[in-house]
PDB file of C-alpha atoms in Angstrom:
ATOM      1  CA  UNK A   4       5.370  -2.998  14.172  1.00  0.00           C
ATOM      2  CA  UNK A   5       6.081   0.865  13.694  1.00  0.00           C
ATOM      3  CA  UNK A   6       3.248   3.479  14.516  1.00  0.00           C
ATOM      4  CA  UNK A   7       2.982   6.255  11.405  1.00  0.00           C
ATOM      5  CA  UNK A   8       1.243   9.326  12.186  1.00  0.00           C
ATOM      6  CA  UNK A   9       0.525  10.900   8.723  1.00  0.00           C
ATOM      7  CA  UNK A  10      -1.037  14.282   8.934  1.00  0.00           C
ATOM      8  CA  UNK A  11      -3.306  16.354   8.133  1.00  0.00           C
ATOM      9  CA  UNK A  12      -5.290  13.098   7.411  1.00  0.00           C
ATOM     10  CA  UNK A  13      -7.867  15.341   5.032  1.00  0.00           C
ATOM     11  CA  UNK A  14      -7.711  18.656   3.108  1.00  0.00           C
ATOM     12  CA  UNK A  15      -9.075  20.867   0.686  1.00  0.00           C
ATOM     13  CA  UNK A  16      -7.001  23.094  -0.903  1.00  0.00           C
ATOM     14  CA  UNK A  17      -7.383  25.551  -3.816  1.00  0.00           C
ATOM     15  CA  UNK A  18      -5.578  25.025  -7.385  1.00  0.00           C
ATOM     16  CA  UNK A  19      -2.429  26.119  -7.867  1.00  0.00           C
ATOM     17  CA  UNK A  20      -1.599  25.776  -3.857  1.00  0.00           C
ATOM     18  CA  UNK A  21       0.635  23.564  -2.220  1.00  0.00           C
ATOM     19  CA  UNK A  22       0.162  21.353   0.995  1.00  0.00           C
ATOM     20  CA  UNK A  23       3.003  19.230   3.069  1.00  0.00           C
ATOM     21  CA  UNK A  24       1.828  16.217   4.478  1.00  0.00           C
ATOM     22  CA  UNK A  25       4.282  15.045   7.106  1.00  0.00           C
ATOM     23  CA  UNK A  26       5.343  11.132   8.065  1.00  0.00           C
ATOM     24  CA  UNK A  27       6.118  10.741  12.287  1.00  0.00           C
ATOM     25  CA  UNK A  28       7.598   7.575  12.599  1.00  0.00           C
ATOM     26  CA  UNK A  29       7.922   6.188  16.454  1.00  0.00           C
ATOM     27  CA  UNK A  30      10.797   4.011  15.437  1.00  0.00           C
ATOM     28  CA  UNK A  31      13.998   4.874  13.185  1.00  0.00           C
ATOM     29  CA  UNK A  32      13.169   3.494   9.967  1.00  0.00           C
ATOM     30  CA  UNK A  33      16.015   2.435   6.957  1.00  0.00           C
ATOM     31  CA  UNK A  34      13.316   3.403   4.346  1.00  0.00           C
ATOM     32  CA  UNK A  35      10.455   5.186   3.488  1.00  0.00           C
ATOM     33  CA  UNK A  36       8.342   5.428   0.712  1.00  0.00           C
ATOM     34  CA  UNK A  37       5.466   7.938  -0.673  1.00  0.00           C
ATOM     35  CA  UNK A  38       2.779   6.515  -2.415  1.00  0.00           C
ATOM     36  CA  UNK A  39      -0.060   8.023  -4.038  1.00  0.00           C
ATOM     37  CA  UNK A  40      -3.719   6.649  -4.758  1.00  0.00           C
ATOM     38  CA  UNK A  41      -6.226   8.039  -7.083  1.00  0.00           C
ATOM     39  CA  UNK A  42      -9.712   7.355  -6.455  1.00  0.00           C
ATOM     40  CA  UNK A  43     -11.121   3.983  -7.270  1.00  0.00           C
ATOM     41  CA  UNK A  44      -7.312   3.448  -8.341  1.00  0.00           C
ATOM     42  CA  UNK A  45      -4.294   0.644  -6.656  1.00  0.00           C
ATOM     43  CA  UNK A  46      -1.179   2.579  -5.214  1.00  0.00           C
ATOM     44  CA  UNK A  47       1.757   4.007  -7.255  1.00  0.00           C
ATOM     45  CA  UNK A  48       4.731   4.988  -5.388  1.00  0.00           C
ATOM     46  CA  UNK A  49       5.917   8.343  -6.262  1.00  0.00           C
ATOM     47  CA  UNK A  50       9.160   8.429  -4.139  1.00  0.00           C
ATOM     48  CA  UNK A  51      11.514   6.621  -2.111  1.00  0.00           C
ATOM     49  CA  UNK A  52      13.365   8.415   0.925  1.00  0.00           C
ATOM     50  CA  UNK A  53      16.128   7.531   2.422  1.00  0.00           C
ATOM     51  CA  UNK A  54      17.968   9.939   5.274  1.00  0.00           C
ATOM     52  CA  UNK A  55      20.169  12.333   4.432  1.00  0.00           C
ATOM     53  CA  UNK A  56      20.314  12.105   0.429  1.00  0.00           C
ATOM     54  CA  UNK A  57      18.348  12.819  -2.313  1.00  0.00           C
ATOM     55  CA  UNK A  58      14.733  10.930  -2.287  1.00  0.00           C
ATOM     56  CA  UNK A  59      14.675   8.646  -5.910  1.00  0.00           C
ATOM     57  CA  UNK A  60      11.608   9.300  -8.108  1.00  0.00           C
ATOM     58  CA  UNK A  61       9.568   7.165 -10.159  1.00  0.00           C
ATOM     59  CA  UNK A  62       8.794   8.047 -13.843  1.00  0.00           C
ATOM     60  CA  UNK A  63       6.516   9.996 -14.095  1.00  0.00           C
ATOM     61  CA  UNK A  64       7.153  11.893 -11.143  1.00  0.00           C
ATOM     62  CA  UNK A  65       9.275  14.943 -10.862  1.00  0.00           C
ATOM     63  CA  UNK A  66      11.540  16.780  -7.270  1.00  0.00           C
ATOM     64  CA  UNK A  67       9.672  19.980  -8.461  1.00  0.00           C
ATOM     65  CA  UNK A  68       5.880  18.755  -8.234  1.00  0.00           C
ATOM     66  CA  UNK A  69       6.747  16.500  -5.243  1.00  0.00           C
ATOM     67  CA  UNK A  70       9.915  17.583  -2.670  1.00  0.00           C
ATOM     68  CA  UNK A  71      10.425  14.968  -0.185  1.00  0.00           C
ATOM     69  CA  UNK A  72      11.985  16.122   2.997  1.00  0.00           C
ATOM     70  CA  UNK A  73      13.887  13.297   5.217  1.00  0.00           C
ATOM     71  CA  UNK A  74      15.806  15.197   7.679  1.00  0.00           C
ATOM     72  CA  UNK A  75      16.091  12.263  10.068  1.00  0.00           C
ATOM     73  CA  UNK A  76      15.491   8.535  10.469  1.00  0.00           C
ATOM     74  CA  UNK A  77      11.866   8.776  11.967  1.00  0.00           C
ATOM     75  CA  UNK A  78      10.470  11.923  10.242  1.00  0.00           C
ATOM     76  CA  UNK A  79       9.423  12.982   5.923  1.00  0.00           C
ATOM     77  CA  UNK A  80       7.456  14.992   4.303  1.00  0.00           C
ATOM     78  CA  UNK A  81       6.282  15.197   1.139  1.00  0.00           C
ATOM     79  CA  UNK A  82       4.764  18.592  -0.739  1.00  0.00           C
ATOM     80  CA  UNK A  83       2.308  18.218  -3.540  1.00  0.00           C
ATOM     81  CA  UNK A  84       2.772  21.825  -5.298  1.00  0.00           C
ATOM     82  CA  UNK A  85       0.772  23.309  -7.380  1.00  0.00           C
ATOM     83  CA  UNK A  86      -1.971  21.546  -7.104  1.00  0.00           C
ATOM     84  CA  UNK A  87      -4.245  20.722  -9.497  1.00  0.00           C
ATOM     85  CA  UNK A  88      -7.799  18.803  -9.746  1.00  0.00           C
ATOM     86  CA  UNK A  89      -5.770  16.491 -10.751  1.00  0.00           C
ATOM     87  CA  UNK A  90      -4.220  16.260  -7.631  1.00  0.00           C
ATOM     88  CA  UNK A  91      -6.988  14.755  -5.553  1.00  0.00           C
ATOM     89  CA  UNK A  92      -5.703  11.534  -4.485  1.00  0.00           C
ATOM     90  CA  UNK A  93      -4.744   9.941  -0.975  1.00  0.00           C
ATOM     91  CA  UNK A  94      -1.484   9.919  -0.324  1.00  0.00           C
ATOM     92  CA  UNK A  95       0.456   7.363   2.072  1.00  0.00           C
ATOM     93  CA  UNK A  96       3.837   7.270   3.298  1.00  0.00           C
ATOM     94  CA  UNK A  97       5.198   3.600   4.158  1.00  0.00           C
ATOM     95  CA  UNK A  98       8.268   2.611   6.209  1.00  0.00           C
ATOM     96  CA  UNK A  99      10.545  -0.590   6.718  1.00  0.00           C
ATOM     97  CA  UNK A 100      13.207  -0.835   8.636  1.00  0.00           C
ATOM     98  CA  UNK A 101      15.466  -4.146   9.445  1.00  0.00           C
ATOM     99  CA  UNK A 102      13.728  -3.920  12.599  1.00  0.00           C
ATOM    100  CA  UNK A 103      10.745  -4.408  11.014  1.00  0.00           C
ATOM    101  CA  UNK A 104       9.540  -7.362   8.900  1.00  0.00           C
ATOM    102  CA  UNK A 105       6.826  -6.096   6.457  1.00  0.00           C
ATOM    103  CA  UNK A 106       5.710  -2.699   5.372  1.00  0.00           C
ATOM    104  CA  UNK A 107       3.414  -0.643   7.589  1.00  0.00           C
ATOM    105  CA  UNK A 108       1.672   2.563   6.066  1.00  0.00           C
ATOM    106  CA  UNK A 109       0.003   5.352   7.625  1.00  0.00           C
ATOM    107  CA  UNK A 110      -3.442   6.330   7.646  1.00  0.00           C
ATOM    108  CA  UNK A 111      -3.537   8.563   4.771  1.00  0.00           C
ATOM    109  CA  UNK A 112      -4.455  11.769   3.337  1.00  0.00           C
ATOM    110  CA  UNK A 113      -7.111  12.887   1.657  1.00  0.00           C
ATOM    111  CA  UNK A 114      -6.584  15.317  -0.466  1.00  0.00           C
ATOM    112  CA  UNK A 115      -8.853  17.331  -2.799  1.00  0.00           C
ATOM    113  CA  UNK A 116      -7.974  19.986  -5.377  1.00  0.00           C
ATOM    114  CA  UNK A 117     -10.846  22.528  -6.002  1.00  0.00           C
TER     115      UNK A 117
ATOM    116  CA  UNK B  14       9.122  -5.383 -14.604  1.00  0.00           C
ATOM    117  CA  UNK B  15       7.169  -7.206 -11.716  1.00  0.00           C
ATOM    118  CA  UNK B  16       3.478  -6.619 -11.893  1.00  0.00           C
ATOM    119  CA  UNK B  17       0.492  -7.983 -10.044  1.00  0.00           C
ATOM    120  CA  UNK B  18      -2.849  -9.090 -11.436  1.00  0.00           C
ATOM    121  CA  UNK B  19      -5.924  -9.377  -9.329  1.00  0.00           C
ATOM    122  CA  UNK B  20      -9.427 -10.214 -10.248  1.00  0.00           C
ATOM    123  CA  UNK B  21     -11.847  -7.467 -11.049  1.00  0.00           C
ATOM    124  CA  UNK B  22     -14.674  -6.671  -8.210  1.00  0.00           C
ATOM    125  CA  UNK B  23     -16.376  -6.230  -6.780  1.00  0.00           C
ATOM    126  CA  UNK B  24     -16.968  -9.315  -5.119  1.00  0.00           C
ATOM    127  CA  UNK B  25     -20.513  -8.825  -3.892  1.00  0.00           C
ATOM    128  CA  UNK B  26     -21.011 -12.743  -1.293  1.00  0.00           C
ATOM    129  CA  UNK B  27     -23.602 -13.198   1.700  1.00  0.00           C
ATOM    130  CA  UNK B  28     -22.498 -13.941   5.054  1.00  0.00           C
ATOM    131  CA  UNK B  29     -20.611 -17.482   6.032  1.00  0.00           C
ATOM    132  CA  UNK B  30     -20.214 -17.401   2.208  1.00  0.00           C
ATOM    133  CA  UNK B  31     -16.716 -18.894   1.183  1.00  0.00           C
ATOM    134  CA  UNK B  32     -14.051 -16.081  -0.271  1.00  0.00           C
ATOM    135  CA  UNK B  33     -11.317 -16.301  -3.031  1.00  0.00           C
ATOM    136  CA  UNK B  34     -10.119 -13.602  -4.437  1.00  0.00           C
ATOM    137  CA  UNK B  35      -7.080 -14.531  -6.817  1.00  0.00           C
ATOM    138  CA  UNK B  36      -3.938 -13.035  -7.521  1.00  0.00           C
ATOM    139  CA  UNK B  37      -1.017 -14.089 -10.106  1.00  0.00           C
ATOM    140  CA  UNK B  38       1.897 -11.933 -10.581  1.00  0.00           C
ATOM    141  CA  UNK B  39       5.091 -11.445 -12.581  1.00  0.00           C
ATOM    142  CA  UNK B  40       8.645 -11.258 -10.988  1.00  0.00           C
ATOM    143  CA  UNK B  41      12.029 -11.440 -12.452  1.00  0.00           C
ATOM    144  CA  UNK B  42      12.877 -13.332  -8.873  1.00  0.00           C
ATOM    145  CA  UNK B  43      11.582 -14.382  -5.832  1.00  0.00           C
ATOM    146  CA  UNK B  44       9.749 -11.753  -3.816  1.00  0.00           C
ATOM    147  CA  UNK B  45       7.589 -11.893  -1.189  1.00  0.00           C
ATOM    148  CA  UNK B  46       3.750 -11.802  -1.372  1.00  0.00           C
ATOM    149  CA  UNK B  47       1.676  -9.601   0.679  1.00  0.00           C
ATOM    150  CA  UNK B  48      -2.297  -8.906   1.241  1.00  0.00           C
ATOM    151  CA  UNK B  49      -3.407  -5.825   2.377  1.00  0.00           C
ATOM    152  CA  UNK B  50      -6.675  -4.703   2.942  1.00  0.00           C
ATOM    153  CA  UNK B  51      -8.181  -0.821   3.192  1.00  0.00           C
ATOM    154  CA  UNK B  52     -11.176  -0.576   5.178  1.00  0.00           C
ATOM    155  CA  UNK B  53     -13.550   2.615   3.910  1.00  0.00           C
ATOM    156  CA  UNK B  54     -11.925   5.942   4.644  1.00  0.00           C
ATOM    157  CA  UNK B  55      -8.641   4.612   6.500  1.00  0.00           C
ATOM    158  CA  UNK B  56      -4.781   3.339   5.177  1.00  0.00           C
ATOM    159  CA  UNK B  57      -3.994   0.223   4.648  1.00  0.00           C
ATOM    160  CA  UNK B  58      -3.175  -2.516   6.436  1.00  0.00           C
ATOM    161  CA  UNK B  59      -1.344  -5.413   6.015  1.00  0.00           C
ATOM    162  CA  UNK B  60      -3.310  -8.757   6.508  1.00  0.00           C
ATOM    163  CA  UNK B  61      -0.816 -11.458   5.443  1.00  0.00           C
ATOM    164  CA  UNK B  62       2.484 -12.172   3.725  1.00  0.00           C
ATOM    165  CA  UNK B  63       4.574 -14.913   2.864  1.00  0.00           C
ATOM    166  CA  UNK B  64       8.412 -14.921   1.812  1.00  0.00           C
ATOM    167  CA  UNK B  65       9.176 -17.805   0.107  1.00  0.00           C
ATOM    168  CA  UNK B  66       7.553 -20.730  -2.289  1.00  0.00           C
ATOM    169  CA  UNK B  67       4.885 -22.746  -0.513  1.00  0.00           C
ATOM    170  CA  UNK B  68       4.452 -20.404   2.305  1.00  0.00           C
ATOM    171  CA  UNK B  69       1.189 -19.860   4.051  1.00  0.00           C
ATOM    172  CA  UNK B  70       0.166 -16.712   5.333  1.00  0.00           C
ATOM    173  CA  UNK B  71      -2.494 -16.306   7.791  1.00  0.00           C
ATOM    174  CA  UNK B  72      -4.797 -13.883   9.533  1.00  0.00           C
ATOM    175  CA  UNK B  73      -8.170 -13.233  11.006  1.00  0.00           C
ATOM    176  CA  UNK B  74      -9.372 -16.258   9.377  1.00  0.00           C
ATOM    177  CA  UNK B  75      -7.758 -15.241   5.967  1.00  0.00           C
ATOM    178  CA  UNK B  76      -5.045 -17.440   4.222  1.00  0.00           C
ATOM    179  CA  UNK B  77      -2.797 -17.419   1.422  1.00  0.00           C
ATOM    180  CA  UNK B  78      -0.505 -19.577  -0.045  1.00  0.00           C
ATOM    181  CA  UNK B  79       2.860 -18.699  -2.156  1.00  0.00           C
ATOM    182  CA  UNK B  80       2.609 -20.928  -5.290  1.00  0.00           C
ATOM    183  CA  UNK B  81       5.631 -20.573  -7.525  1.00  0.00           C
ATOM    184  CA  UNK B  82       4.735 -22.939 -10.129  1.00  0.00           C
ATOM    185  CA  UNK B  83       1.441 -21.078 -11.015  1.00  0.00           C
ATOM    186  CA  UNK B  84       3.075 -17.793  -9.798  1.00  0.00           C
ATOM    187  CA  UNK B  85      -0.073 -16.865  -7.333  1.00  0.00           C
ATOM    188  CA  UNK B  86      -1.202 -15.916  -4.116  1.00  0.00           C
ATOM    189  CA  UNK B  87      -5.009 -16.852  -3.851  1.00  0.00           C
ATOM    190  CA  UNK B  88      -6.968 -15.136  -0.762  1.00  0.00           C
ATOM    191  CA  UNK B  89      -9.261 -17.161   0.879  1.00  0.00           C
ATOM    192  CA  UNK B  90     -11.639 -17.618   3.929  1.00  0.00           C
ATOM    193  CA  UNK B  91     -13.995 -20.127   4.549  1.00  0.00           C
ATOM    194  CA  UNK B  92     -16.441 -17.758   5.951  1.00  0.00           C
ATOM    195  CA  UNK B  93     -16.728 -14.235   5.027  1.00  0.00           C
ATOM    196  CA  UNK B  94     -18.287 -11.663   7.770  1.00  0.00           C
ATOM    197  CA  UNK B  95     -20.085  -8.095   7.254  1.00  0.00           C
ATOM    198  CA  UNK B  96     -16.884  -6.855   8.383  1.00  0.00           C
ATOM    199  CA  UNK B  97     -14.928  -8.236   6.054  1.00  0.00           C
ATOM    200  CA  UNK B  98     -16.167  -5.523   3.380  1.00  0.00           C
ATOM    201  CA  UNK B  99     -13.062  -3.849   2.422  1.00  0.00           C
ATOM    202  CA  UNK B 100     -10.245  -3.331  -0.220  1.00  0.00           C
ATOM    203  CA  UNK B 101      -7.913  -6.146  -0.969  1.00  0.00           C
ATOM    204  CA  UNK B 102      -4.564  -5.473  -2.557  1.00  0.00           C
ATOM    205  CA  UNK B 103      -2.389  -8.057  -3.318  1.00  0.00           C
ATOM    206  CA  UNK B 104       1.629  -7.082  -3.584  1.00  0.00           C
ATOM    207  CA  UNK B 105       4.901  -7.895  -3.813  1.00  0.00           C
ATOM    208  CA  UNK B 106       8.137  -6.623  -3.245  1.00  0.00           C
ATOM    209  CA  UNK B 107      10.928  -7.477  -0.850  1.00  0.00           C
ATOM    210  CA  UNK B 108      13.677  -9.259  -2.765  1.00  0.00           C
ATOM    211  CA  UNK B 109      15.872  -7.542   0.214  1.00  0.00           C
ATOM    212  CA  UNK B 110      13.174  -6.341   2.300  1.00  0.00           C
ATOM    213  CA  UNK B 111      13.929  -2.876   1.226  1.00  0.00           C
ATOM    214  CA  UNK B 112      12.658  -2.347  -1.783  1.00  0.00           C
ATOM    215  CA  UNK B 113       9.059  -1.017  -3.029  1.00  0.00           C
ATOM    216  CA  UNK B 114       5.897  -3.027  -3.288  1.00  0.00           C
ATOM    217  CA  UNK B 115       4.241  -3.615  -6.623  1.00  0.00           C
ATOM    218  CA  UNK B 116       0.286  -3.667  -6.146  1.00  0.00           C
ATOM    219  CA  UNK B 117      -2.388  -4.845  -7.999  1.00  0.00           C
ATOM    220  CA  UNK B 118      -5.616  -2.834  -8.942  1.00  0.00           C
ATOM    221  CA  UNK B 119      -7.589  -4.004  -5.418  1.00  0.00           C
ATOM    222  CA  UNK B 120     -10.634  -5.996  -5.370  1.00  0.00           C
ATOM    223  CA  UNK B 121     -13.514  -4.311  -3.506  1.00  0.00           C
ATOM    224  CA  UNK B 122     -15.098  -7.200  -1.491  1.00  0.00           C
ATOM    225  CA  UNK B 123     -19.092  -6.523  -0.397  1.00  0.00           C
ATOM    226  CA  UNK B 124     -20.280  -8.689   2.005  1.00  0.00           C
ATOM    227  CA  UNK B 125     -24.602  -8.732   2.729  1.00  0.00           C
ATOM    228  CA  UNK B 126     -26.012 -10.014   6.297  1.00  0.00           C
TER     229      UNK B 126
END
């Protein structure tokens, strides 16, 4: 299966910051997706990124709180701007490809808002 | 829309103790079922899946068959290990293989020697 490297795995950051977590993909992957959890909470997916157009947001999530970046087929990023307490989640970016039976997700990161 | 129910945890067993943690869902078709499991402070991973009715998925002991006519995907093992004590999210998604997973709320399992 494909190897994610998701980094910075951790980080504290200030309110009204923002911090780009980035999505290395050893593999070219169809799709990839951005999810978010909140603590104690299951996974929501914010976006869905597909090379070279526009990532597609769920409700509830906005381009101007969350760009994605997907300038190639093995490499996104995805800012969280502004941040605010409310913020502090882990977020995980998740790739399938035809290649690829099954969804594999990177490690995380861990973000808090302070 | 699809949706995924899970028990509430945590489960809280003793060693060599038999697992189940259940899991029904809702789907307008026929997706395919996944565990994954989230061990303290990393990602997840994915422990088993299954693509069609009547599948059995299986891993590290775990298993989990697709039921269509009671809609579920039941985790079991017949003999739980410290190690064991993780996250366990049940999902599905996949009509196409490209599309997003659904996930239920997680069920912390706690394992005791």
């Amino acid at each position: 299966s494909a190897v994610i490297s998701q980094k910075p795995s951790r980080d504290i950051c200030q309110r009204g910051t923002s911090l780009t977590i980035q999505c290395q993909v050893d593999s070219q992957v169809t799709m990839m997706f951005w999810y978010r959890q909140q603590p104690g909470q299951s996974l929501t997916l914010i976006a869905t990124a597909n090379q070279g157009s526009e990532a597609t947001y769920e409700s509830g999530f906005v381009i101007d709180k969350f760009p994605i970046s997907r300038p190639n087929l093995t490499f996104s990023t995805l800012t969280v701007s502004n941040m605010s307490p409310e913020d502090s989640s882990i977020y995980l970016c998740s790739v399938v490809s035809e290649a690829i039976y099954g969804y594999t997700f990177g490690s995380g990161t861990r973000l808090t808002v302070v | 829309g699809d949706s995924v129910t899970q028990m509430e945890g945590p489960v809280t067993l003793s060693e060599e103790a038999f697992l189940t943690i259940n899991c029904t869902y809702t789907a307008t078709g026929y997706p395919s079922l996944f565990w994954y499991v989230q061990y303290p402070g990393e990602g997840l991973q994915l422990l088993l899946k299954a693509t069609k009715a009547d599948d059995k998925g299986s891993n590290k002991g775990f298993e989990a068959t697709y039921r269509k006519e009671t809609t579920s995907f039941h985790l079991e093992k017949g003999s739980v290990q410290v190690s064991d004590s993780a996250v366990y999210f049940c999902a599905l998604g996949g009509y196409t293989g490209f599309q997003k997973l659904v996930f239920g709320t997680g069920t912390r399992l706690l394992v005791s020697p």
